[in-house]
mmCIF file of C-alpha atoms in Angstrom:
data_model
loop_
_atom_site.group_PDB
_atom_site.id
_atom_site.type_symbol
_atom_site.label_atom_id
_atom_site.label_comp_id
_atom_site.label_asym_id
_atom_site.label_seq_id
_atom_site.Cartn_x
_atom_site.Cartn_y
_atom_site.Cartn_z
ATOM 1 C CA UNK V 1 32.179 37.581 -30.195
ATOM 2 C CA UNK V 2 29.434 36.871 -27.939
ATOM 3 C CA UNK V 3 30.073 32.919 -26.062
ATOM 4 C CA UNK V 4 27.861 31.104 -27.875
ATOM 5 C CA UNK V 5 27.155 28.375 -24.651
ATOM 6 C CA UNK V 6 24.299 26.720 -22.960
ATOM 7 C CA UNK V 7 24.675 27.788 -19.767
ATOM 8 C CA UNK V 8 24.074 24.751 -17.106
ATOM 9 C CA UNK V 9 22.367 25.140 -13.601
ATOM 10 C CA UNK V 10 23.495 23.541 -11.098
ATOM 11 C CA UNK V 11 21.648 22.047 -7.919
ATOM 12 C CA UNK V 12 24.755 21.518 -5.418
ATOM 13 C CA UNK V 13 26.602 24.028 -6.776
ATOM 14 C CA UNK V 14 30.248 25.063 -4.833
ATOM 15 C CA UNK V 15 29.628 29.003 -4.847
ATOM 16 C CA UNK V 16 30.331 30.357 -1.549
ATOM 17 C CA UNK V 17 30.680 34.131 -2.208
ATOM 18 C CA UNK V 18 30.387 36.231 -5.475
ATOM 19 C CA UNK V 19 31.793 39.522 -6.017
ATOM 20 C CA UNK V 20 30.550 42.550 -8.536
ATOM 21 C CA UNK V 21 31.528 46.244 -8.431
ATOM 22 C CA UNK V 22 33.576 48.761 -9.715
ATOM 23 C CA UNK V 23 36.547 50.735 -9.290
ATOM 24 C CA UNK V 24 36.861 54.583 -10.512
ATOM 25 C CA UNK V 25 38.850 57.540 -10.083
ATOM 26 C CA UNK V 26 39.941 58.194 -6.198
ATOM 27 C CA UNK V 27 37.587 60.805 -5.388
ATOM 28 C CA UNK V 28 38.974 63.983 -3.402
ATOM 29 C CA UNK V 29 38.038 64.974 -0.042
ATOM 30 C CA UNK V 30 36.078 61.033 0.328
ATOM 31 C CA UNK V 31 36.800 60.427 3.836
ATOM 32 C CA UNK V 32 34.532 59.943 7.546
ATOM 33 C CA UNK V 33 31.482 62.632 6.568
ATOM 34 C CA UNK V 34 31.383 60.778 3.329
ATOM 35 C CA UNK V 35 31.087 57.155 5.638
ATOM 36 C CA UNK V 36 28.423 58.891 7.598
ATOM 37 C CA UNK V 37 26.007 60.106 4.841
ATOM 38 C CA UNK V 38 26.482 56.668 3.117
ATOM 39 C CA UNK V 39 25.600 54.740 6.649
ATOM 40 C CA UNK V 40 22.142 57.455 6.816
ATOM 41 C CA UNK V 41 21.802 56.098 3.285
ATOM 42 C CA UNK V 42 22.166 52.137 3.788
ATOM 43 C CA UNK V 43 21.087 51.303 7.374
ATOM 44 C CA UNK V 44 18.018 50.126 6.916
ATOM 45 C CA UNK V 45 19.186 47.279 4.285
ATOM 46 C CA UNK V 46 22.555 46.917 5.724
ATOM 47 C CA UNK V 47 22.383 47.595 9.304
ATOM 48 C CA UNK V 48 26.119 45.686 10.278
ATOM 49 C CA UNK V 49 29.241 48.303 9.815
ATOM 50 C CA UNK V 50 32.905 47.744 10.061
ATOM 51 C CA UNK V 51 36.135 49.245 8.950
ATOM 52 C CA UNK V 52 38.598 47.490 7.170
ATOM 53 C CA UNK V 53 41.932 49.163 5.364
ATOM 54 C CA UNK V 54 41.661 49.665 2.244
ATOM 55 C CA UNK V 55 42.315 47.883 -1.023
ATOM 56 C CA UNK V 56 45.247 48.840 -3.073
ATOM 57 C CA UNK V 57 44.691 50.158 -7.042
ATOM 58 C CA UNK V 58 43.703 47.495 -9.572
ATOM 59 C CA UNK V 59 46.596 46.924 -12.324
ATOM 60 C CA UNK V 60 46.751 44.555 -14.779
ATOM 61 C CA UNK V 61 49.441 41.696 -14.884
ATOM 62 C CA UNK V 62 52.187 42.884 -17.666
ATOM 63 C CA UNK V 63 53.786 40.182 -19.616
ATOM 64 C CA UNK V 64 57.312 42.023 -18.543
ATOM 65 C CA UNK V 65 56.798 42.047 -14.623
ATOM 66 C CA UNK V 66 58.394 44.538 -12.939
ATOM 67 C CA UNK V 67 57.549 46.806 -9.332
ATOM 68 C CA UNK V 68 54.993 49.487 -8.410
ATOM 69 C CA UNK V 69 56.156 51.674 -5.871
ATOM 70 C CA UNK V 70 53.433 54.038 -4.167
ATOM 71 C CA UNK V 71 54.173 56.816 -1.546
ATOM 72 C CA UNK V 72 51.925 58.867 0.466
ATOM 73 C CA UNK V 73 51.534 60.654 3.633
ATOM 74 C CA UNK V 74 49.081 61.338 5.896
ATOM 75 C CA UNK V 75 45.935 58.402 7.507
ATOM 76 C CA UNK V 76 45.777 55.591 4.817
ATOM 77 C CA UNK V 77 42.586 55.394 3.479
ATOM 78 C CA UNK V 78 39.769 53.306 4.588
ATOM 79 C CA UNK V 79 37.112 50.728 3.560
ATOM 80 C CA UNK V 80 33.477 50.908 4.991
ATOM 81 C CA UNK V 81 31.380 47.178 5.508
ATOM 82 C CA UNK V 82 28.134 47.499 5.037
ATOM 83 C CA UNK V 83 26.238 44.095 5.717
ATOM 84 C CA UNK V 84 22.467 42.654 5.533
ATOM 85 C CA UNK V 85 20.936 41.421 9.143
ATOM 86 C CA UNK V 86 22.632 37.987 8.899
ATOM 87 C CA UNK V 87 25.788 39.057 6.669
ATOM 88 C CA UNK V 88 24.344 37.509 3.600
ATOM 89 C CA UNK V 89 24.737 40.496 1.303
ATOM 90 C CA UNK V 90 28.381 42.876 2.098
ATOM 91 C CA UNK V 91 28.783 46.611 0.215
ATOM 92 C CA UNK V 92 32.226 47.667 0.605
ATOM 93 C CA UNK V 93 32.864 51.551 -0.021
ATOM 94 C CA UNK V 94 36.387 53.410 -0.346
ATOM 95 C CA UNK V 95 36.997 56.325 -2.039
ATOM 96 C CA UNK V 96 37.905 54.589 -5.530
ATOM 97 C CA UNK V 97 35.148 51.509 -5.619
ATOM 98 C CA UNK V 98 31.984 50.236 -4.903
ATOM 99 C CA UNK V 99 31.885 46.543 -4.304
ATOM 100 C CA UNK V 100 28.797 44.145 -3.690
ATOM 101 C CA UNK V 101 29.575 40.853 -2.209
ATOM 102 C CA UNK V 102 26.886 37.829 -1.973
ATOM 103 C CA UNK V 103 27.813 35.426 0.660
ATOM 104 C CA UNK V 104 26.435 31.857 1.497
ATOM 105 C CA UNK V 105 26.733 32.543 5.614
ATOM 106 C CA UNK V 106 24.231 29.513 6.744
ATOM 107 C CA UNK V 107 23.795 25.813 5.572
ATOM 108 C CA UNK V 108 19.701 25.461 5.037
ATOM 109 C CA UNK V 109 18.676 29.353 5.045
ATOM 110 C CA UNK V 110 17.571 31.171 2.395
ATOM 111 C CA UNK V 111 21.217 33.345 2.391
ATOM 112 C CA UNK V 112 22.636 29.405 1.585
ATOM 113 C CA UNK V 113 20.276 29.803 -2.061
ATOM 114 C CA UNK V 114 22.659 31.747 -4.630
ATOM 115 C CA UNK V 115 20.451 34.479 -6.280
ATOM 116 C CA UNK V 116 21.467 34.276 -9.639
ATOM 117 C CA UNK V 117 23.963 36.911 -11.611
ATOM 118 C CA UNK V 118 20.674 38.915 -12.516
ATOM 119 C CA UNK V 119 19.518 39.452 -9.718
ATOM 120 C CA UNK V 120 22.822 40.725 -7.886
ATOM 121 C CA UNK V 121 23.929 42.966 -11.075
ATOM 122 C CA UNK V 122 20.316 44.828 -10.384
ATOM 123 C CA UNK V 123 20.846 44.982 -6.929
ATOM 124 C CA UNK V 124 24.380 46.198 -7.373
ATOM 125 C CA UNK V 125 23.254 48.789 -10.401
ATOM 126 C CA UNK V 126 20.428 50.096 -8.082
ATOM 127 C CA UNK V 127 23.475 50.731 -5.255
ATOM 128 C CA UNK V 128 25.781 52.493 -7.990
ATOM 129 C CA UNK V 129 23.065 54.982 -9.002
ATOM 130 C CA UNK V 130 22.293 55.882 -5.294
ATOM 131 C CA UNK V 131 25.809 55.997 -4.494
ATOM 132 C CA UNK V 132 26.511 58.133 -7.521
ATOM 133 C CA UNK V 133 23.733 60.894 -6.631
ATOM 134 C CA UNK V 134 24.324 60.286 -3.070
ATOM 135 C CA UNK V 135 25.565 63.769 -0.809
ATOM 136 C CA UNK V 136 29.191 61.431 -0.282
ATOM 137 C CA UNK V 137 29.752 62.183 -3.906
ATOM 138 C CA UNK V 138 28.912 65.358 -4.310
ATOM 139 C CA UNK V 139 28.279 65.479 -7.393
ATOM 140 C CA UNK V 140 31.772 64.806 -8.355
ATOM 141 C CA UNK V 141 31.669 62.584 -12.184
ATOM 142 C CA UNK V 142 32.683 59.354 -11.508
ATOM 143 C CA UNK V 143 35.216 57.909 -14.250
ATOM 144 C CA UNK V 144 35.513 53.921 -14.622
ATOM 145 C CA UNK V 145 38.612 52.550 -14.262
ATOM 146 C CA UNK V 146 37.663 49.105 -13.675
ATOM 147 C CA UNK V 147 34.578 46.208 -13.356
ATOM 148 C CA UNK V 148 35.059 42.926 -11.488
ATOM 149 C CA UNK V 149 32.849 40.071 -11.346
ATOM 150 C CA UNK V 150 34.248 36.957 -8.903
ATOM 151 C CA UNK V 151 33.604 33.610 -7.850
ATOM 152 C CA UNK V 152 34.678 31.998 -4.764
ATOM 153 C CA UNK V 153 34.267 28.318 -4.572
ATOM 154 C CA UNK V 154 34.472 25.795 -1.863
ATOM 155 C CA UNK V 155 35.803 22.114 -3.067
ATOM 156 C CA UNK V 156 36.836 18.975 -0.711
ATOM 157 C CA UNK V 157 40.329 18.797 -0.103
ATOM 158 C CA UNK V 158 40.219 15.308 -1.576
ATOM 159 C CA UNK V 159 38.964 16.863 -5.478
ATOM 160 C CA UNK V 160 41.550 19.776 -4.763
ATOM 161 C CA UNK V 161 44.977 17.803 -3.226
ATOM 162 C CA UNK V 162 44.294 15.109 -6.040
ATOM 163 C CA UNK V 163 43.529 17.429 -8.649
ATOM 164 C CA UNK V 164 39.879 15.283 -9.361
ATOM 165 C CA UNK V 165 38.079 18.728 -9.899
ATOM 166 C CA UNK V 166 40.533 20.501 -11.472
ATOM 167 C CA UNK V 167 41.088 19.917 -15.327
ATOM 168 C CA UNK V 168 43.837 22.095 -15.509
ATOM 169 C CA UNK V 169 46.070 20.278 -12.748
ATOM 170 C CA UNK V 170 47.964 16.738 -12.978
ATOM 171 C CA UNK V 171 49.291 15.273 -10.461
ATOM 172 C CA UNK V 172 53.085 14.872 -11.083
ATOM 173 C CA UNK V 173 53.532 10.493 -11.729
ATOM 174 C CA UNK V 174 56.397 10.020 -9.277
ATOM 175 C CA UNK V 175 58.240 6.493 -9.081
ATOM 176 C CA UNK V 176 57.369 6.348 -5.217
ATOM 177 C CA UNK V 177 54.228 5.870 -3.242
ATOM 178 C CA UNK V 178 53.222 10.027 -2.392
ATOM 179 C CA UNK V 179 50.614 11.331 -0.479
ATOM 180 C CA UNK V 180 49.220 15.020 -1.757
ATOM 181 C CA UNK V 181 49.229 17.187 1.289
ATOM 182 C CA UNK V 182 49.120 20.471 -0.715
ATOM 183 C CA UNK V 183 48.437 22.136 -4.368
ATOM 184 C CA UNK V 184 48.271 25.561 -5.121
ATOM 185 C CA UNK V 185 47.335 26.623 -8.869
ATOM 186 C CA UNK V 186 47.227 29.808 -10.304
ATOM 187 C CA UNK V 187 47.012 31.539 -13.781
ATOM 188 C CA UNK V 188 46.349 35.146 -14.805
ATOM 189 C CA UNK V 189 45.128 35.253 -18.589
ATOM 190 C CA UNK V 190 44.748 38.052 -21.002
ATOM 191 C CA UNK V 191 41.645 38.598 -22.810
ATOM 192 C CA UNK V 192 39.269 40.912 -25.171
ATOM 193 C CA UNK V 193 35.804 39.985 -25.464
ATOM 194 C CA UNK V 194 32.796 42.426 -26.402
ATOM 195 C CA UNK V 195 34.837 45.054 -26.817
ATOM 196 C CA UNK V 196 36.708 45.105 -23.354
ATOM 197 C CA UNK V 197 40.111 44.299 -22.528
ATOM 198 C CA UNK V 198 40.916 42.477 -19.207
ATOM 199 C CA UNK V 199 42.031 39.856 -17.814
ATOM 200 C CA UNK V 200 41.258 36.452 -16.114
ATOM 201 C CA UNK V 201 42.206 34.884 -12.881
ATOM 202 C CA UNK V 202 41.768 31.639 -11.334
ATOM 203 C CA UNK V 203 43.823 30.230 -8.063
ATOM 204 C CA UNK V 204 43.371 27.165 -6.124
ATOM 205 C CA UNK V 205 44.705 26.506 -2.663
ATOM 206 C CA UNK V 206 43.792 23.877 0.570
ATOM 207 C CA UNK V 207 42.020 25.969 3.369
ATOM 208 C CA UNK V 208 41.688 24.733 6.563
ATOM 209 C CA UNK V 209 38.736 26.065 8.484
ATOM 210 C CA UNK V 210 38.847 24.504 12.107
ATOM 211 C CA UNK V 211 38.943 20.829 12.181
ATOM 212 C CA UNK V 212 37.656 21.409 8.538
ATOM 213 C CA UNK V 213 40.275 21.173 5.553
ATOM 214 C CA UNK V 214 38.580 22.624 1.970
ATOM 215 C CA UNK V 215 39.932 23.858 -1.425
ATOM 216 C CA UNK V 216 38.656 27.343 -2.836
ATOM 217 C CA UNK V 217 38.577 27.979 -6.512
ATOM 218 C CA UNK V 218 38.224 31.350 -7.135
ATOM 219 C CA UNK V 219 37.799 33.091 -10.410
ATOM 220 C CA UNK V 220 38.017 36.459 -10.768
ATOM 221 C CA UNK V 221 37.564 38.292 -13.997
ATOM 222 C CA UNK V 222 38.145 42.415 -14.461
ATOM 223 C CA UNK V 223 37.269 44.440 -17.620
ATOM 224 C CA UNK V 224 39.950 47.222 -17.720
ATOM 225 C CA UNK V 225 37.910 50.853 -19.274
ATOM 226 C CA UNK V 226 39.785 52.844 -21.502
ATOM 227 C CA UNK V 227 39.235 56.978 -20.334
ATOM 228 C CA UNK V 228 36.336 57.484 -22.845
ATOM 229 C CA UNK V 229 34.556 54.783 -20.965
ATOM 230 C CA UNK V 230 30.965 55.876 -19.998
ATOM 231 C CA UNK V 231 29.301 54.663 -16.575
ATOM 232 C CA UNK V 232 26.484 53.331 -18.059
ATOM 233 C CA UNK V 233 29.003 51.129 -20.292
ATOM 234 C CA UNK V 234 31.284 50.166 -17.395
ATOM 235 C CA UNK V 235 28.086 48.558 -15.474
ATOM 236 C CA UNK V 236 27.276 46.850 -18.484
ATOM 237 C CA UNK V 237 31.063 44.959 -18.264
ATOM 238 C CA UNK V 238 29.877 43.309 -15.384
ATOM 239 C CA UNK V 239 28.020 41.058 -17.608
ATOM 240 C CA UNK V 240 30.957 40.801 -19.901
ATOM 241 C CA UNK V 241 32.492 39.904 -16.853
ATOM 242 C CA UNK V 242 30.471 37.331 -15.362
ATOM 243 C CA UNK V 243 30.087 35.655 -19.258
ATOM 244 C CA UNK V 244 33.865 35.425 -19.042
ATOM 245 C CA UNK V 245 33.751 33.760 -15.051
ATOM 246 C CA UNK V 246 31.204 31.475 -15.929
ATOM 247 C CA UNK V 247 33.064 29.896 -19.178
ATOM 248 C CA UNK V 248 36.296 29.942 -16.980
ATOM 249 C CA UNK V 249 34.794 28.065 -14.254
ATOM 250 C CA UNK V 250 33.457 25.445 -16.677
ATOM 251 C CA UNK V 251 37.015 25.237 -18.471
ATOM 252 C CA UNK V 252 38.624 24.664 -15.163
ATOM 253 C CA UNK V 253 36.815 22.426 -13.844
ATOM 254 C CA UNK V 254 35.966 18.266 -14.895
ATOM 255 C CA UNK V 255 32.996 16.996 -16.303
ATOM 256 C CA UNK V 256 33.190 14.399 -13.556
ATOM 257 C CA UNK V 257 33.156 16.967 -10.861
ATOM 258 C CA UNK V 258 30.378 19.272 -12.163
ATOM 259 C CA UNK V 259 28.001 16.056 -12.688
ATOM 260 C CA UNK V 260 28.276 15.901 -8.678
ATOM 261 C CA UNK V 261 27.496 19.439 -8.353
ATOM 262 C CA UNK V 262 24.251 18.471 -9.968
ATOM 263 C CA UNK V 263 24.795 20.191 -13.713
ATOM 264 C CA UNK V 264 22.036 20.344 -15.957
ATOM 265 C CA UNK V 265 22.050 22.117 -19.465
#
């Protein structure tokens, strides 16, 4: 069933980073030469390059818990970062995924304005098409496993510690006077929506940035795909994941906080 919601706009949205991406079955022989081919393909738009440790495979959380051990030999896989001039756009590539980040890197600049989900999904679709047909992939058919949409929101420390911005957090009412120092919240929930199975993760915790105290509210939605899922359907799942993330943001935050962020319907 579709989410029948009139999505609000925010004149002062607290979002500071957005991630959209697809994880696929690991590509064989994906390494230095593949990274070189992608650098040549995208260096004009994303000239800043860095190397990072590869992200681990994504697995749905099981109600029964348990541990998963992975063994490997040889050099561990790496992840290539390619950022736009100024760093507001970031591509992350490794042997089993392609991610696109938007980052709010400088107040008062164009990068401080979130471009919206439609523009970001369109940019990711173009990147994925270029990736899938590039020499780096070498004609190998990509098998989608996970589609992701994540929001990172920066809240004031007072809002987070006192629970003023979070509708899912209630501070304990103690019989003595206390002062909040640390609040950490996490929810992981399963969903079935628009024919997709997935999970949504909500986490909130304080963060110290130099002399500034803040809080981060992260909402990450992942759609897990069946073996017969096409890449077209996997890319379409980005819109579904965005819907769930947007609904989760509204359900997680208080009306008073959303009014401070300039909510308008």
